[in-house]
Amino acid sequence: MRLDRFISKHTHHSHGTSRYLVASGRVRVNGVVVRDLRTEVDHFVAIRLDDTLLQHQVAHYLMLHKPVGYLSATTDPVHPTVLELAPPQLRPLLHIGGRLDRSTSGLLILTNDGLWSRRLTEPKLRVPKVYHVRTAHPISPETHQRFAEGIYLAYENLTTSPAQLEQLADCEARLTIYEGRYHQVKRMFTAVGNRIVALHRERMGAIALDTALPVGAYRVLNVTEIESVA
Ligand code: URA
């Protein structure tokens, strides 16, 4: 949102007065006087008019090593949820950036920055998601080619983006996909007559699950990881 519009929205001042207040140097963004009316501000900057703090919200970015058995939901009457593994004071603020099935383990992102998490998960932006998979049956030779061509998903009436399969053993592979459709990996393997028995997310874009992070634990993302989501 533009700074002048932010001021008129968050105070009793008209849009005209808000423009004047900004131009006359009475508004500070993160402690710095900003006079350019067109400055864009998001939810995570401190904005002051004279001595009044109009907004100050801290952005939170966590990676969680999701255990099998936890639901990617905020609350559930039956199953434990991933939010129960987050710091209690942050739980009401956080949402999940890219859900995992209850039976899936691995990298899960929790944040209160909706614009940022959308850039990580929006299918059109084709951020690579890397999964380690174990299958019930040996992975057939044509699987690699079928995934590279894309698998038709009837419900969505679309074909998945070309995915890369790196076979690690008869029933084990690393798969890179570029969307995050409902049960996507499981449905891709079902489409080639196989079945997933274990699924683990290793990476989303440049953010890899920290190998030092025990199952069920979280850590704050570092600046490089946060800024990798452009
Ligand atoms: N694909 C699936 O089928 N399940 C997940 O949890 C993630 C991707």
mmCIF file of N, CA and C in Angstrom, residues 129-135 139 143-144 147 163-169 171-177 185 189 199-203:
data_model
loop_
_atom_site.group_PDB
_atom_site.id
_atom_site.type_symbol
_atom_site.label_atom_id
_atom_site.label_comp_id
_atom_site.label_asym_id
_atom_site.label_seq_id
_atom_site.Cartn_x
_atom_site.Cartn_y
_atom_site.Cartn_z
ATOM 1 N N LYS A 129 9.803 -28.157 -5.420
ATOM 2 C CA LYS A 129 9.641 -28.825 -4.126
ATOM 3 C C LYS A 129 10.245 -30.221 -4.280
ATOM 4 N N VAL A 130 11.144 -30.572 -3.381
ATOM 5 C CA VAL A 130 11.880 -31.828 -3.523
ATOM 6 C C VAL A 130 11.435 -32.803 -2.436
ATOM 7 N N TYR A 131 11.048 -33.994 -2.880
ATOM 8 C CA TYR A 131 10.557 -35.029 -1.960
ATOM 9 C C TYR A 131 11.412 -36.291 -2.073
ATOM 10 N N HIS A 132 11.623 -36.930 -0.929
ATOM 11 C CA HIS A 132 12.203 -38.269 -0.920
ATOM 12 C C HIS A 132 11.031 -39.229 -0.800
ATOM 13 N N VAL A 133 10.963 -40.209 -1.706
ATOM 14 C CA VAL A 133 9.805 -41.116 -1.708
ATOM 15 C C VAL A 133 10.252 -42.563 -1.577
ATOM 16 N N ARG A 134 9.423 -43.338 -0.885
ATOM 17 C CA ARG A 134 9.565 -44.798 -0.900
ATOM 18 C C ARG A 134 8.259 -45.355 -1.447
ATOM 19 N N THR A 135 8.383 -46.340 -2.325
ATOM 20 C CA THR A 135 7.195 -46.857 -3.000
ATOM 21 C C THR A 135 6.940 -48.306 -2.614
ATOM 22 N N ILE A 139 10.032 -48.982 -8.865
ATOM 23 C CA ILE A 139 9.661 -47.864 -9.753
ATOM 24 C C ILE A 139 9.929 -48.311 -11.195
ATOM 25 N N THR A 143 8.444 -44.555 -15.545
ATOM 26 C CA THR A 143 7.987 -43.524 -14.592
ATOM 27 C C THR A 143 8.702 -42.194 -14.826
ATOM 28 N N HIS A 144 9.988 -42.284 -15.025
ATOM 29 C CA HIS A 144 10.812 -41.093 -15.236
ATOM 30 C C HIS A 144 10.251 -40.253 -16.394
ATOM 31 N N PHE A 147 6.618 -38.786 -15.737
ATOM 32 C CA PHE A 147 6.644 -37.606 -14.862
ATOM 33 C C PHE A 147 7.214 -36.406 -15.607
ATOM 34 N N ALA A 163 8.286 -32.986 -14.163
ATOM 35 C CA ALA A 163 8.922 -33.243 -12.860
ATOM 36 C C ALA A 163 10.138 -34.137 -13.086
ATOM 37 N N GLN A 164 11.120 -33.994 -12.212
ATOM 38 C CA GLN A 164 12.336 -34.806 -12.359
ATOM 39 C C GLN A 164 12.379 -35.894 -11.287
ATOM 40 N N LEU A 165 12.640 -37.106 -11.760
ATOM 41 C CA LEU A 165 12.743 -38.246 -10.852
ATOM 42 C C LEU A 165 14.183 -38.750 -10.866
ATOM 43 N N GLU A 166 14.765 -38.825 -9.686
ATOM 44 C CA GLU A 166 16.122 -39.368 -9.560
ATOM 45 C C GLU A 166 15.992 -40.678 -8.777
ATOM 46 N N GLN A 167 16.203 -41.786 -9.463
ATOM 47 C CA GLN A 167 16.015 -43.072 -8.781
ATOM 48 C C GLN A 167 17.201 -43.367 -7.861
ATOM 49 N N LEU A 168 16.900 -43.760 -6.630
ATOM 50 C CA LEU A 168 17.966 -44.015 -5.647
ATOM 51 C C LEU A 168 18.104 -45.500 -5.346
ATOM 52 N N ALA A 169 17.014 -46.242 -5.490
ATOM 53 C CA ALA A 169 16.996 -47.695 -5.279
ATOM 54 C C ALA A 169 15.737 -48.201 -5.979
ATOM 55 N N CYS A 171 12.877 -49.107 -4.945
ATOM 56 C CA CYS A 171 11.633 -48.536 -4.422
ATOM 57 C C CYS A 171 11.894 -47.183 -3.744
ATOM 58 N N GLU A 172 12.868 -46.459 -4.199
ATOM 59 C CA GLU A 172 13.248 -45.210 -3.525
ATOM 60 C C GLU A 172 13.694 -44.196 -4.569
ATOM 61 N N ALA A 173 13.245 -42.954 -4.414
ATOM 62 C CA ALA A 173 13.619 -41.923 -5.390
ATOM 63 C C ALA A 173 13.526 -40.540 -4.764
ATOM 64 N N ARG A 174 14.119 -39.592 -5.468
ATOM 65 C CA ARG A 174 13.966 -38.179 -5.111
ATOM 66 C C ARG A 174 13.191 -37.549 -6.267
ATOM 67 N N LEU A 175 12.100 -36.870 -5.927
ATOM 68 C CA LEU A 175 11.228 -36.297 -6.956
ATOM 69 C C LEU A 175 11.146 -34.790 -6.774
ATOM 70 N N THR A 176 11.321 -34.056 -7.862
ATOM 71 C CA THR A 176 11.156 -32.594 -7.822
ATOM 72 C C THR A 176 9.912 -32.225 -8.611
ATOM 73 N N ILE A 177 8.977 -31.564 -7.924
ATOM 74 C CA ILE A 177 7.757 -31.091 -8.594
ATOM 75 C C ILE A 177 7.696 -29.571 -8.469
ATOM 76 N N VAL A 185 2.043 -35.816 -5.117
ATOM 77 C CA VAL A 185 3.043 -36.871 -5.329
ATOM 78 C C VAL A 185 2.366 -38.243 -5.297
ATOM 79 N N PHE A 189 2.190 -41.049 -8.461
ATOM 80 C CA PHE A 189 2.622 -42.451 -8.416
ATOM 81 C C PHE A 189 1.452 -43.396 -8.664
ATOM 82 N N LEU A 199 6.771 -40.595 2.503
ATOM 83 C CA LEU A 199 7.010 -39.354 1.751
ATOM 84 C C LEU A 199 7.587 -38.316 2.707
ATOM 85 N N HIS A 200 8.650 -37.683 2.249
ATOM 86 C CA HIS A 200 9.380 -36.742 3.120
ATOM 87 C C HIS A 200 9.800 -35.550 2.268
ATOM 88 N N ARG A 201 9.424 -34.316 2.688
ATOM 89 C CA ARG A 201 9.840 -33.128 1.899
ATOM 90 C C ARG A 201 11.203 -32.658 2.397
ATOM 91 N N GLU A 202 12.115 -32.541 1.447
ATOM 92 C CA GLU A 202 13.488 -32.147 1.779
ATOM 93 C C GLU A 202 13.743 -30.663 1.545
ATOM 94 N N ARG A 203 13.022 -30.086 0.578
ATOM 95 C CA ARG A 203 13.381 -28.724 0.154
ATOM 96 C C ARG A 203 12.192 -28.020 -0.495
#
